[in-house]
Short mmCIF file of C-alpha atoms in Angstrom, two decimals:
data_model
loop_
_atom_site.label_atom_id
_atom_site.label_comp_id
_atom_site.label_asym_id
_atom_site.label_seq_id
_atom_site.Cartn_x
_atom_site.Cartn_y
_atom_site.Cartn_z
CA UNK L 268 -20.61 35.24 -30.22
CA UNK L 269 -18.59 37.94 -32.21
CA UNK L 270 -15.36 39.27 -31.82
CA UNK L 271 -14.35 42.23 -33.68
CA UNK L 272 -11.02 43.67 -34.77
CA UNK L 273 -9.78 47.38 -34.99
CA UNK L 274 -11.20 48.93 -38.36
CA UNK L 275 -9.32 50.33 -41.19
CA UNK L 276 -10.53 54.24 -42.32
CA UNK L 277 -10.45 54.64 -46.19
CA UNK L 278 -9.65 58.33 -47.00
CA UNK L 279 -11.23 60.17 -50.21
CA UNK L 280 -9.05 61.88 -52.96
CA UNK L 281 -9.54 65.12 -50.19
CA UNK L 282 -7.91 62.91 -47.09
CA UNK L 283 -11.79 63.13 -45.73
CA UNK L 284 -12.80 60.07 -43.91
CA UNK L 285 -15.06 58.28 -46.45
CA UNK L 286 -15.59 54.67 -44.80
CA UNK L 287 -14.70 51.90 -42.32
CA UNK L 288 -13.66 48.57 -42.98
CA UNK L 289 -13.80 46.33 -40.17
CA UNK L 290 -13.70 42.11 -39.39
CA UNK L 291 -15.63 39.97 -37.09
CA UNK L 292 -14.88 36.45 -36.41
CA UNK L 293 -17.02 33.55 -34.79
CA UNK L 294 -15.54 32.92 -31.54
CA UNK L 295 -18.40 31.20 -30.25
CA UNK L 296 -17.02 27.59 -30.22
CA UNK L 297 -13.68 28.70 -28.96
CA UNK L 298 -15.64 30.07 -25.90
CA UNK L 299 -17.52 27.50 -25.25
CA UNK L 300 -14.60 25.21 -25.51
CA UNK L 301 -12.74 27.92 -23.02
CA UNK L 302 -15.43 27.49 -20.75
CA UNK L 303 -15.80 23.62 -20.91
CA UNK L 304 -12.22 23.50 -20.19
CA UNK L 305 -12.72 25.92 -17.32
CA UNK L 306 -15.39 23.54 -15.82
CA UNK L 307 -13.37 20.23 -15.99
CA UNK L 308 -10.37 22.38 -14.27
CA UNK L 309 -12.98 23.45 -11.70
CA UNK L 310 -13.85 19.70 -11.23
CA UNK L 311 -11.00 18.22 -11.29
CA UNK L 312 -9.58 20.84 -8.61
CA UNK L 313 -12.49 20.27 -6.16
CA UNK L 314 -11.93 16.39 -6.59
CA UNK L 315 -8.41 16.68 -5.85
CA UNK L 316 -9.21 19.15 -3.05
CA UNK L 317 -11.83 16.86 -1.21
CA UNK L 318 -10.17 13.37 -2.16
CA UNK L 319 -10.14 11.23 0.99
CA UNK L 320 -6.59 9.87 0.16
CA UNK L 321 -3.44 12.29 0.21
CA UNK L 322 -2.77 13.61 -3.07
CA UNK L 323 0.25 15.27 -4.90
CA UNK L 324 0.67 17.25 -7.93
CA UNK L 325 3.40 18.32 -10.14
CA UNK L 326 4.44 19.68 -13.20
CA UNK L 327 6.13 17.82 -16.40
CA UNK L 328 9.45 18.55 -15.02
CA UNK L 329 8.56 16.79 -11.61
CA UNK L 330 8.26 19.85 -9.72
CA UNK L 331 5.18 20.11 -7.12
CA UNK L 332 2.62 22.25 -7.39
CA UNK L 333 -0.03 21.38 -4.52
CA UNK L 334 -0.80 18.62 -2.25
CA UNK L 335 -4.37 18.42 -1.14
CA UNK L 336 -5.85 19.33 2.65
CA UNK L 337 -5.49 15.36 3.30
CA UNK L 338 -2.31 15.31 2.80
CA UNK L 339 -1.42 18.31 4.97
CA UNK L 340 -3.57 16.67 7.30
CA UNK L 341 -2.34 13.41 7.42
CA UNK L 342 1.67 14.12 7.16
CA UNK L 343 1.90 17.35 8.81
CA UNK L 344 3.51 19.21 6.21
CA UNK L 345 1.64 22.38 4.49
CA UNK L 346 1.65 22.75 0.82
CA UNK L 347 3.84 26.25 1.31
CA UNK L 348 6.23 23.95 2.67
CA UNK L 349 6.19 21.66 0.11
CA UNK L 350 5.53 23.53 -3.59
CA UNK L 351 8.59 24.17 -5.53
CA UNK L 352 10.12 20.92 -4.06
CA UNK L 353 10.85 18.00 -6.46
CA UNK L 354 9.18 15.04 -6.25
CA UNK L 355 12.61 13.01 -5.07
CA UNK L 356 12.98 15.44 -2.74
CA UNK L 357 9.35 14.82 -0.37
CA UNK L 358 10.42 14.82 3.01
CA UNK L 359 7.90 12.16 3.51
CA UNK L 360 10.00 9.77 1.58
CA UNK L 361 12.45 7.42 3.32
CA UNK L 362 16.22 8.05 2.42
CA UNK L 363 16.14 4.43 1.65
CA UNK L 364 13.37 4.55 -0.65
CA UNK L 365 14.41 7.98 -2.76
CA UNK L 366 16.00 6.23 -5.86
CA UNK L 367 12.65 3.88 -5.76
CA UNK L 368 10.59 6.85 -5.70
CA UNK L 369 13.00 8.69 -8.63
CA UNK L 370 12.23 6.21 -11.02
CA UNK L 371 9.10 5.65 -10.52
CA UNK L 372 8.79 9.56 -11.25
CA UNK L 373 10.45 9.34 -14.18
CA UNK L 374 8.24 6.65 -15.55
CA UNK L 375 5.20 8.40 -14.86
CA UNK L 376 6.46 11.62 -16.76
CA UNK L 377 7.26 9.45 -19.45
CA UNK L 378 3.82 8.43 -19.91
CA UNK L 379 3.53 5.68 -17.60
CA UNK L 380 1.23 4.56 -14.57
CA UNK L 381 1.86 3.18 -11.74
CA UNK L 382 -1.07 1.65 -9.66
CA UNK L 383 -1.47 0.56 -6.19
CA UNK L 384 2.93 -0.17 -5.35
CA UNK L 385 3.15 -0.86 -1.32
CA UNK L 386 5.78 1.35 0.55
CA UNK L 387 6.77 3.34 3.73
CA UNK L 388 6.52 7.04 4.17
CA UNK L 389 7.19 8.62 7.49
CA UNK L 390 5.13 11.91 8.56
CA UNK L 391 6.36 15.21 9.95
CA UNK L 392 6.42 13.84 13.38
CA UNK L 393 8.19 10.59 12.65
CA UNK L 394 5.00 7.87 12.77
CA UNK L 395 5.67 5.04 9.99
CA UNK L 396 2.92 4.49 7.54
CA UNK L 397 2.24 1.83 5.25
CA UNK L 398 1.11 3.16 2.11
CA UNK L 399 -0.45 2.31 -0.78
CA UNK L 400 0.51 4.22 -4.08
CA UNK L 401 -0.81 5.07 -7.59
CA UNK L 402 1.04 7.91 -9.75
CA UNK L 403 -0.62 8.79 -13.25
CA UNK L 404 0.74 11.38 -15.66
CA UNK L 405 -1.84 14.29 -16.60
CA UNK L 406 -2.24 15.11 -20.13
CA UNK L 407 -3.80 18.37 -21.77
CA UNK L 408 -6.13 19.14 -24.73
CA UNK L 409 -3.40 17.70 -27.29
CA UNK L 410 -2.32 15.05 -25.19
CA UNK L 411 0.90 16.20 -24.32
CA UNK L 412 2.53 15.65 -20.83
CA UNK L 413 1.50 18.24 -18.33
CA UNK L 414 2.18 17.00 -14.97
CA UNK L 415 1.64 14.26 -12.84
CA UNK L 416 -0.29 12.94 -9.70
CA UNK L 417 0.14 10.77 -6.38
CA UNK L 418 -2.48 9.21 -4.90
CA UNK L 419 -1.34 7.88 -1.02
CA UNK L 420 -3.59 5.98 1.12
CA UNK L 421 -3.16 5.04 4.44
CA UNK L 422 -3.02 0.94 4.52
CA UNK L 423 -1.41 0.97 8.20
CA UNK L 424 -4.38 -0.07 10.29
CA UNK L 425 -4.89 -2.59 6.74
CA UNK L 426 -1.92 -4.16 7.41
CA UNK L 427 -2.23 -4.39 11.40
CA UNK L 428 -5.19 -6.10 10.63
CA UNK L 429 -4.02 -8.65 8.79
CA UNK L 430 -0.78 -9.45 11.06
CA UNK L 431 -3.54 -9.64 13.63
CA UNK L 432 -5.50 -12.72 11.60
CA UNK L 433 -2.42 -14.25 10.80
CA UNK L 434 -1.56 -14.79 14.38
CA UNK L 435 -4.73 -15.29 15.26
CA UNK L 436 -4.94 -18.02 12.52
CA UNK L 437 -1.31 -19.17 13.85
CA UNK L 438 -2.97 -19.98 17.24
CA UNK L 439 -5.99 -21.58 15.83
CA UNK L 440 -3.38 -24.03 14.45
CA UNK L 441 -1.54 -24.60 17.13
CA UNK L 442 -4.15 -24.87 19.58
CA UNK L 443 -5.14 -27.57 17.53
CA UNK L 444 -1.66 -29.42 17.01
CA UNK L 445 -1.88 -29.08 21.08
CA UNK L 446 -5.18 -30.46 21.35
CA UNK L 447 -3.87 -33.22 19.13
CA UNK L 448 -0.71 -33.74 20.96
CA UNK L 449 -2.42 -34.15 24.16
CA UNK L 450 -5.19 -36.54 23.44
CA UNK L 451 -1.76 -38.85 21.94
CA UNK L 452 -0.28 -38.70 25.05
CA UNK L 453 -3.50 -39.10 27.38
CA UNK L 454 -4.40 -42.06 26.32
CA UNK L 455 -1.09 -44.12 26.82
CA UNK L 456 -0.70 -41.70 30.64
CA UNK L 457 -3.92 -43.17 31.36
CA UNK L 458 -2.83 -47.13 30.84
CA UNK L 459 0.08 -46.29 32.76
CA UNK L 460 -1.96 -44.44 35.98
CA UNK L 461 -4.44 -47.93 35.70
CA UNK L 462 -1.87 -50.05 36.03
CA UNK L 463 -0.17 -48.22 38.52
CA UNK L 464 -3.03 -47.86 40.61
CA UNK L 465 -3.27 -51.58 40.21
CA UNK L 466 0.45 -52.00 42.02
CA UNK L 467 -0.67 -49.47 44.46
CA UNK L 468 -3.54 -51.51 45.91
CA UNK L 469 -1.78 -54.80 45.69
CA UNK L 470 1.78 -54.34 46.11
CA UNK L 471 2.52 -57.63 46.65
CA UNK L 472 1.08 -58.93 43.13
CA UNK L 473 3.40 -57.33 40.63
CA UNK L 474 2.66 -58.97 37.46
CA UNK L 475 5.14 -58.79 34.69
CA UNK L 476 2.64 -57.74 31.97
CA UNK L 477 1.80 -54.82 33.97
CA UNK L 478 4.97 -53.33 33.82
CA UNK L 479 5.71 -54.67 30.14
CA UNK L 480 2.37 -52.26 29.19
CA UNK L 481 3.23 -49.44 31.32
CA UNK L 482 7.17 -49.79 29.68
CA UNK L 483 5.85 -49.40 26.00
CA UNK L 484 2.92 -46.93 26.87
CA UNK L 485 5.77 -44.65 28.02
CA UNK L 486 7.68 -45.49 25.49
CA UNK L 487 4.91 -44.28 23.02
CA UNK L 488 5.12 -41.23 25.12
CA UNK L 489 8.22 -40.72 24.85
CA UNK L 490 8.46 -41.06 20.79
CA UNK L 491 5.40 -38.43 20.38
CA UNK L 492 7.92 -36.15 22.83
CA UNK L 493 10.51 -37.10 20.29
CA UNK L 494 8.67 -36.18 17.30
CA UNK L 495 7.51 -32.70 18.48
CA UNK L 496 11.32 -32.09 19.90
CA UNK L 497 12.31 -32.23 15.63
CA UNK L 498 9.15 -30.53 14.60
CA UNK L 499 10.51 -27.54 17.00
CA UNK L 500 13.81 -27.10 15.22
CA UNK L 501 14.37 -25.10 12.87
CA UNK L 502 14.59 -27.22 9.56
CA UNK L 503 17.71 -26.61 6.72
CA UNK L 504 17.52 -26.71 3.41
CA UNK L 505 19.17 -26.22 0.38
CA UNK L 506 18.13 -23.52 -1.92
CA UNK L 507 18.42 -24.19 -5.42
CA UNK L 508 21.47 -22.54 -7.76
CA UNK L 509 22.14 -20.24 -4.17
CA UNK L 510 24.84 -21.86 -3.22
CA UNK L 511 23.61 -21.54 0.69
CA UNK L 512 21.41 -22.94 2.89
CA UNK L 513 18.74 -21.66 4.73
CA UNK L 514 16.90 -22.18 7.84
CA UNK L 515 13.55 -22.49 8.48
CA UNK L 516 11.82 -22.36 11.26
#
Protein backbone atom coordinates (compact mmCIF):
# COMPACT_ATOMS: atom_id res chain seq x y z
CA UNK A 1 0.00 0.00 0.00
CA UNK A 2 1.07 3.55 -1.23
CA UNK A 3 0.58 6.78 0.06
CA UNK A 4 1.33 9.72 -1.97
CA UNK A 5 2.18 13.33 -1.20
CA UNK A 6 1.16 16.64 -3.02
CA UNK A 7 3.56 17.08 -6.16
CA UNK A 8 5.87 19.84 -6.88
CA UNK A 9 5.36 21.56 -10.73
CA UNK A 10 8.80 22.49 -12.29
CA UNK A 11 8.30 25.56 -14.58
CA UNK A 12 10.43 26.03 -17.97
CA UNK A 13 12.59 29.20 -18.69
CA UNK A 14 8.79 30.43 -20.27
CA UNK A 15 6.90 29.77 -16.64
CA UNK A 16 5.15 26.75 -18.81
CA UNK A 17 4.47 23.76 -16.74
CA UNK A 18 7.23 21.33 -17.83
CA UNK A 19 6.96 18.38 -15.12
CA UNK A 20 5.77 16.92 -11.80
CA UNK A 21 7.70 15.72 -9.08
CA UNK A 22 5.90 13.76 -6.66
CA UNK A 23 6.73 11.05 -3.44
CA UNK A 24 5.17 7.86 -2.42
CA UNK A 25 5.91 6.10 0.72
CA UNK A 26 5.23 2.39 1.89
CA UNK A 27 2.61 2.60 4.39
CA UNK A 28 1.73 -0.86 4.18
CA UNK A 29 3.17 -2.09 7.56
CA UNK A 30 1.96 0.95 9.36
CA UNK A 31 -1.58 -0.17 8.22
CA UNK A 32 -1.44 -3.32 9.01
CA UNK A 33 -0.06 -2.50 12.35
CA UNK A 34 -3.15 0.21 12.55
CA UNK A 35 -5.39 -2.46 11.90
CA UNK A 36 -3.86 -5.15 14.26
CA UNK A 37 -4.11 -2.62 16.89
CA UNK A 38 -7.69 -1.94 15.90
CA UNK A 39 -8.50 -5.70 16.33
CA UNK A 40 -6.92 -6.23 19.84
CA UNK A 41 -8.97 -2.87 20.88
CA UNK A 42 -12.02 -4.59 19.36
CA UNK A 43 -11.19 -7.69 21.53
CA UNK A 44 -10.29 -6.44 24.36
CA UNK A 45 -13.57 -4.14 24.39
CA UNK A 46 -15.94 -7.10 23.76
CA UNK A 47 -14.07 -9.05 26.63
CA UNK A 48 -14.48 -6.32 28.94
CA UNK A 49 -18.05 -5.81 27.70
CA UNK A 50 -19.20 -9.54 28.23
CA UNK A 51 -16.88 -10.33 31.36
CA UNK A 52 -19.01 -12.15 33.93
CA UNK A 53 -17.36 -10.19 36.85
CA UNK A 54 -17.96 -6.27 37.23
CA UNK A 55 -15.33 -4.41 35.62
CA UNK A 56 -13.91 -0.78 35.79
CA UNK A 57 -11.79 1.28 33.66
CA UNK A 58 -9.84 4.38 33.91
CA UNK A 59 -7.39 6.51 32.59
CA UNK A 60 -3.57 7.14 33.86
CA UNK A 61 -4.76 9.90 35.95
CA UNK A 62 -7.37 7.57 37.76
CA UNK A 63 -10.26 8.96 36.12
CA UNK A 64 -13.09 6.38 34.86
CA UNK A 65 -13.89 5.82 31.66
CA UNK A 66 -16.53 2.80 31.55
CA UNK A 67 -17.70 0.12 33.73
CA UNK A 68 -19.04 -2.90 31.96
CA UNK A 69 -23.03 -4.05 31.69
CA UNK A 70 -22.15 -6.39 34.87
CA UNK A 71 -21.33 -3.92 36.78
CA UNK A 72 -24.33 -1.70 36.03
CA UNK A 73 -26.13 -4.74 36.58
CA UNK A 74 -24.92 -5.88 39.64
CA UNK A 75 -24.50 -2.35 41.64
CA UNK A 76 -27.18 -0.40 40.15
CA UNK A 77 -25.28 2.42 39.00
CA UNK A 78 -25.04 3.27 35.04
CA UNK A 79 -21.78 4.09 33.53
CA UNK A 80 -23.27 7.89 32.70
CA UNK A 81 -23.44 8.03 36.27
CA UNK A 82 -20.24 6.96 36.94
CA UNK A 83 -17.57 8.24 33.96
CA UNK A 84 -15.68 11.27 34.82
CA UNK A 85 -15.69 10.15 38.54
CA UNK A 86 -12.33 9.25 40.17
CA UNK A 87 -11.62 6.08 41.21
CA UNK A 88 -11.61 7.22 45.20
CA UNK A 89 -14.61 8.67 44.58
CA UNK A 90 -16.97 5.13 43.49
CA UNK A 91 -19.98 5.41 45.35
CA UNK A 92 -19.74 1.74 45.72
CA UNK A 93 -16.86 2.14 48.05
CA UNK A 94 -17.36 2.24 51.83
CA UNK A 95 -16.35 5.64 53.50
CA UNK A 96 -14.32 3.43 55.67
CA UNK A 97 -12.54 1.76 53.02
CA UNK A 98 -11.72 5.05 50.60
CA UNK A 99 -8.04 5.65 51.76
CA UNK A 100 -7.65 1.61 51.26
CA UNK A 101 -9.00 1.90 47.92
CA UNK A 102 -6.70 5.37 47.20
CA UNK A 103 -3.67 3.60 47.58
CA UNK A 104 -4.26 0.79 46.12
CA UNK A 105 -5.05 3.13 43.00
CA UNK A 106 -2.07 4.72 43.20
CA UNK A 107 -0.06 1.57 43.16
CA UNK A 108 -1.67 0.25 40.25
CA UNK A 109 -0.95 3.54 38.19
CA UNK A 110 2.41 3.21 39.27
CA UNK A 111 2.84 0.03 37.60
CA UNK A 112 1.67 -2.30 40.10
CA UNK A 113 -0.96 -5.24 40.43
CA UNK A 114 -3.02 -6.08 42.76
CA UNK A 115 -4.70 -9.60 42.65
CA UNK A 116 -7.56 -11.14 44.34
CA UNK A 117 -7.59 -8.39 47.94
CA UNK A 118 -11.05 -9.30 49.94
CA UNK A 119 -13.30 -6.21 50.77
CA UNK A 120 -16.85 -4.72 51.12
CA UNK A 121 -18.64 -2.64 48.58
CA UNK A 122 -22.22 -1.66 49.07
CA UNK A 123 -24.62 -1.33 45.86
CA UNK A 124 -26.98 1.46 44.86
CA UNK A 125 -29.65 0.10 47.02
CA UNK A 126 -27.59 -0.48 50.13
CA UNK A 127 -27.06 -4.65 49.99
CA UNK A 128 -23.39 -5.48 51.41
CA UNK A 129 -21.22 -7.52 49.18
CA UNK A 130 -18.20 -9.35 49.77
CA UNK A 131 -15.90 -8.87 47.06
CA UNK A 132 -13.08 -10.13 45.64
CA UNK A 133 -10.62 -7.67 43.82
CA UNK A 134 -7.83 -7.57 41.18
CA UNK A 135 -6.67 -4.03 39.67
CA UNK A 136 -3.93 -4.18 36.81
CA UNK A 137 -2.50 -1.13 35.07
CA UNK A 138 -2.96 -1.11 31.09
CA UNK A 139 -0.04 -0.33 29.07
CA UNK A 140 0.13 0.79 25.26
CA UNK A 141 2.34 -0.02 22.22
CA UNK A 142 5.52 1.55 24.08
CA UNK A 143 4.66 0.38 27.31
CA UNK A 144 3.78 3.41 28.89
CA UNK A 145 0.93 3.74 31.51
CA UNK A 146 -2.43 4.19 29.94
CA UNK A 147 -5.02 3.39 32.38
CA UNK A 148 -6.06 0.91 34.64
CA UNK A 149 -8.69 -1.89 35.39
CA UNK A 150 -10.92 -3.46 38.30
CA UNK A 151 -12.00 -6.67 38.19
CA UNK A 152 -14.99 -7.26 41.17
CA UNK A 153 -16.51 -10.50 41.77
CA UNK A 154 -19.20 -11.30 43.84
CA UNK A 155 -17.77 -13.79 46.77
CA UNK A 156 -21.01 -13.14 49.04
CA UNK A 157 -22.88 -16.38 48.58
CA UNK A 158 -18.73 -17.79 48.76
CA UNK A 159 -18.46 -16.63 51.97
CA UNK A 160 -22.11 -17.65 53.30
CA UNK A 161 -21.10 -20.85 52.31
CA UNK A 162 -18.34 -21.28 54.17
CA UNK A 163 -19.80 -19.68 57.58
CA UNK A 164 -22.40 -22.31 56.83
CA UNK A 165 -19.61 -25.42 56.98
CA UNK A 166 -17.99 -23.91 59.73
CA UNK A 167 -21.01 -24.17 61.89
CA UNK A 168 -21.98 -27.04 60.50
CA UNK A 169 -18.47 -28.47 61.29
CA UNK A 170 -18.89 -26.65 64.87
CA UNK A 171 -21.91 -28.97 65.53
CA UNK A 172 -20.35 -32.05 64.21
CA UNK A 173 -17.90 -31.38 67.08
CA UNK A 174 -19.98 -30.77 69.57
CA UNK A 175 -22.42 -33.32 68.94
CA UNK A 176 -19.66 -35.44 69.44
CA UNK A 177 -18.12 -33.88 72.76
CA UNK A 178 -22.04 -34.48 73.79
CA UNK A 179 -22.15 -37.91 72.71
CA UNK A 180 -18.94 -38.29 74.68
CA UNK A 181 -20.11 -36.52 77.70
CA UNK A 182 -23.10 -38.58 77.98
CA UNK A 183 -21.87 -42.08 77.60
CA UNK A 184 -19.27 -40.69 80.87
CA UNK A 185 -22.04 -39.96 82.78
CA UNK A 186 -24.39 -43.03 81.79
CA UNK A 187 -22.44 -45.41 82.88
CA UNK A 188 -21.79 -44.27 86.59
CA UNK A 189 -26.16 -43.07 86.49
CA UNK A 190 -26.65 -46.55 85.69
CA UNK A 191 -24.60 -48.13 88.92
CA UNK A 192 -26.37 -45.71 90.87
CA UNK A 193 -30.25 -46.60 89.41
CA UNK A 194 -28.98 -50.64 90.11
CA UNK A 195 -28.24 -50.08 93.32
CA UNK A 196 -31.03 -48.03 94.02
CA UNK A 197 -33.40 -50.31 92.65
CA UNK A 198 -31.70 -52.77 94.92
CA UNK A 199 -32.83 -50.50 98.22
CA UNK A 200 -36.12 -50.14 96.60
CA UNK A 201 -37.03 -53.84 96.66
CA UNK A 202 -35.44 -54.54 99.97
CA UNK A 203 -35.61 -51.62 102.08
CA UNK A 204 -34.84 -53.21 105.00
CA UNK A 205 -31.26 -54.57 103.76
CA UNK A 206 -29.28 -51.40 103.28
CA UNK A 207 -25.83 -52.48 102.85
CA UNK A 208 -23.06 -50.04 103.35
CA UNK A 209 -21.20 -50.85 100.10
CA UNK A 210 -24.21 -49.96 98.24
CA UNK A 211 -24.27 -46.59 99.20
CA UNK A 212 -20.30 -46.29 99.33
CA UNK A 213 -20.65 -47.15 95.22
CA UNK A 214 -23.56 -45.07 94.56
CA UNK A 215 -21.48 -42.03 96.76
CA UNK A 216 -18.37 -42.20 94.38
CA UNK A 217 -20.38 -43.01 91.10
CA UNK A 218 -21.97 -39.59 91.77
CA UNK A 219 -19.12 -38.26 92.70
CA UNK A 220 -17.58 -39.21 89.24
CA UNK A 221 -20.60 -37.46 88.00
CA UNK A 222 -20.21 -34.75 89.54
CA UNK A 223 -16.30 -34.13 88.54
CA UNK A 224 -17.21 -34.73 84.63
CA UNK A 225 -20.04 -31.77 85.52
CA UNK A 226 -17.06 -29.99 86.96
CA UNK A 227 -14.83 -30.33 84.12
CA UNK A 228 -17.31 -29.21 81.40
CA UNK A 229 -18.44 -26.16 83.91
CA UNK A 230 -14.32 -24.82 83.17
CA UNK A 231 -14.33 -25.98 79.63
CA UNK A 232 -17.50 -23.45 79.27
CA UNK A 233 -15.66 -20.38 80.47
CA UNK A 234 -14.15 -18.32 78.65
CA UNK A 235 -10.29 -18.96 79.11
CA UNK A 236 -7.55 -15.75 79.71
CA UNK A 237 -4.48 -15.43 78.51
CA UNK A 238 -1.67 -13.38 78.19
CA UNK A 239 -0.63 -12.10 74.89
CA UNK A 240 2.87 -11.75 74.32
CA UNK A 241 4.77 -8.02 74.35
CA UNK A 242 0.68 -6.63 74.44
CA UNK A 243 0.68 -5.75 77.60
CA UNK A 244 -3.18 -7.11 77.94
CA UNK A 245 -4.95 -10.02 78.24
CA UNK A 246 -7.41 -11.53 76.29
CA UNK A 247 -10.29 -13.75 76.54
CA UNK A 248 -11.12 -16.59 74.82
CA UNK A 249 -13.93 -18.27 74.58
Amino acid sequence: MLDSYPGKVVYDEHHKPLKVIGTTQDITDRKRAELELQRAKEVFESFIHHHLDSVVLTDAAGIITSVNPKFEDQFGWSGTELVGLHAFKLPSIPEAYREEMKQQVNSVLDGGCIHGIETVRVTKSGVVLQVQISYFCIRDREGNISGGAAIIRDITEQKEAQQLLHRSDKMGVIGQLAAGIAHEIRNPLTAVKGFLQLIHNDPKHIKTEYVDIMMNELKRMESIIGEMLVLAKPQVCSVPGAGHQEHIA
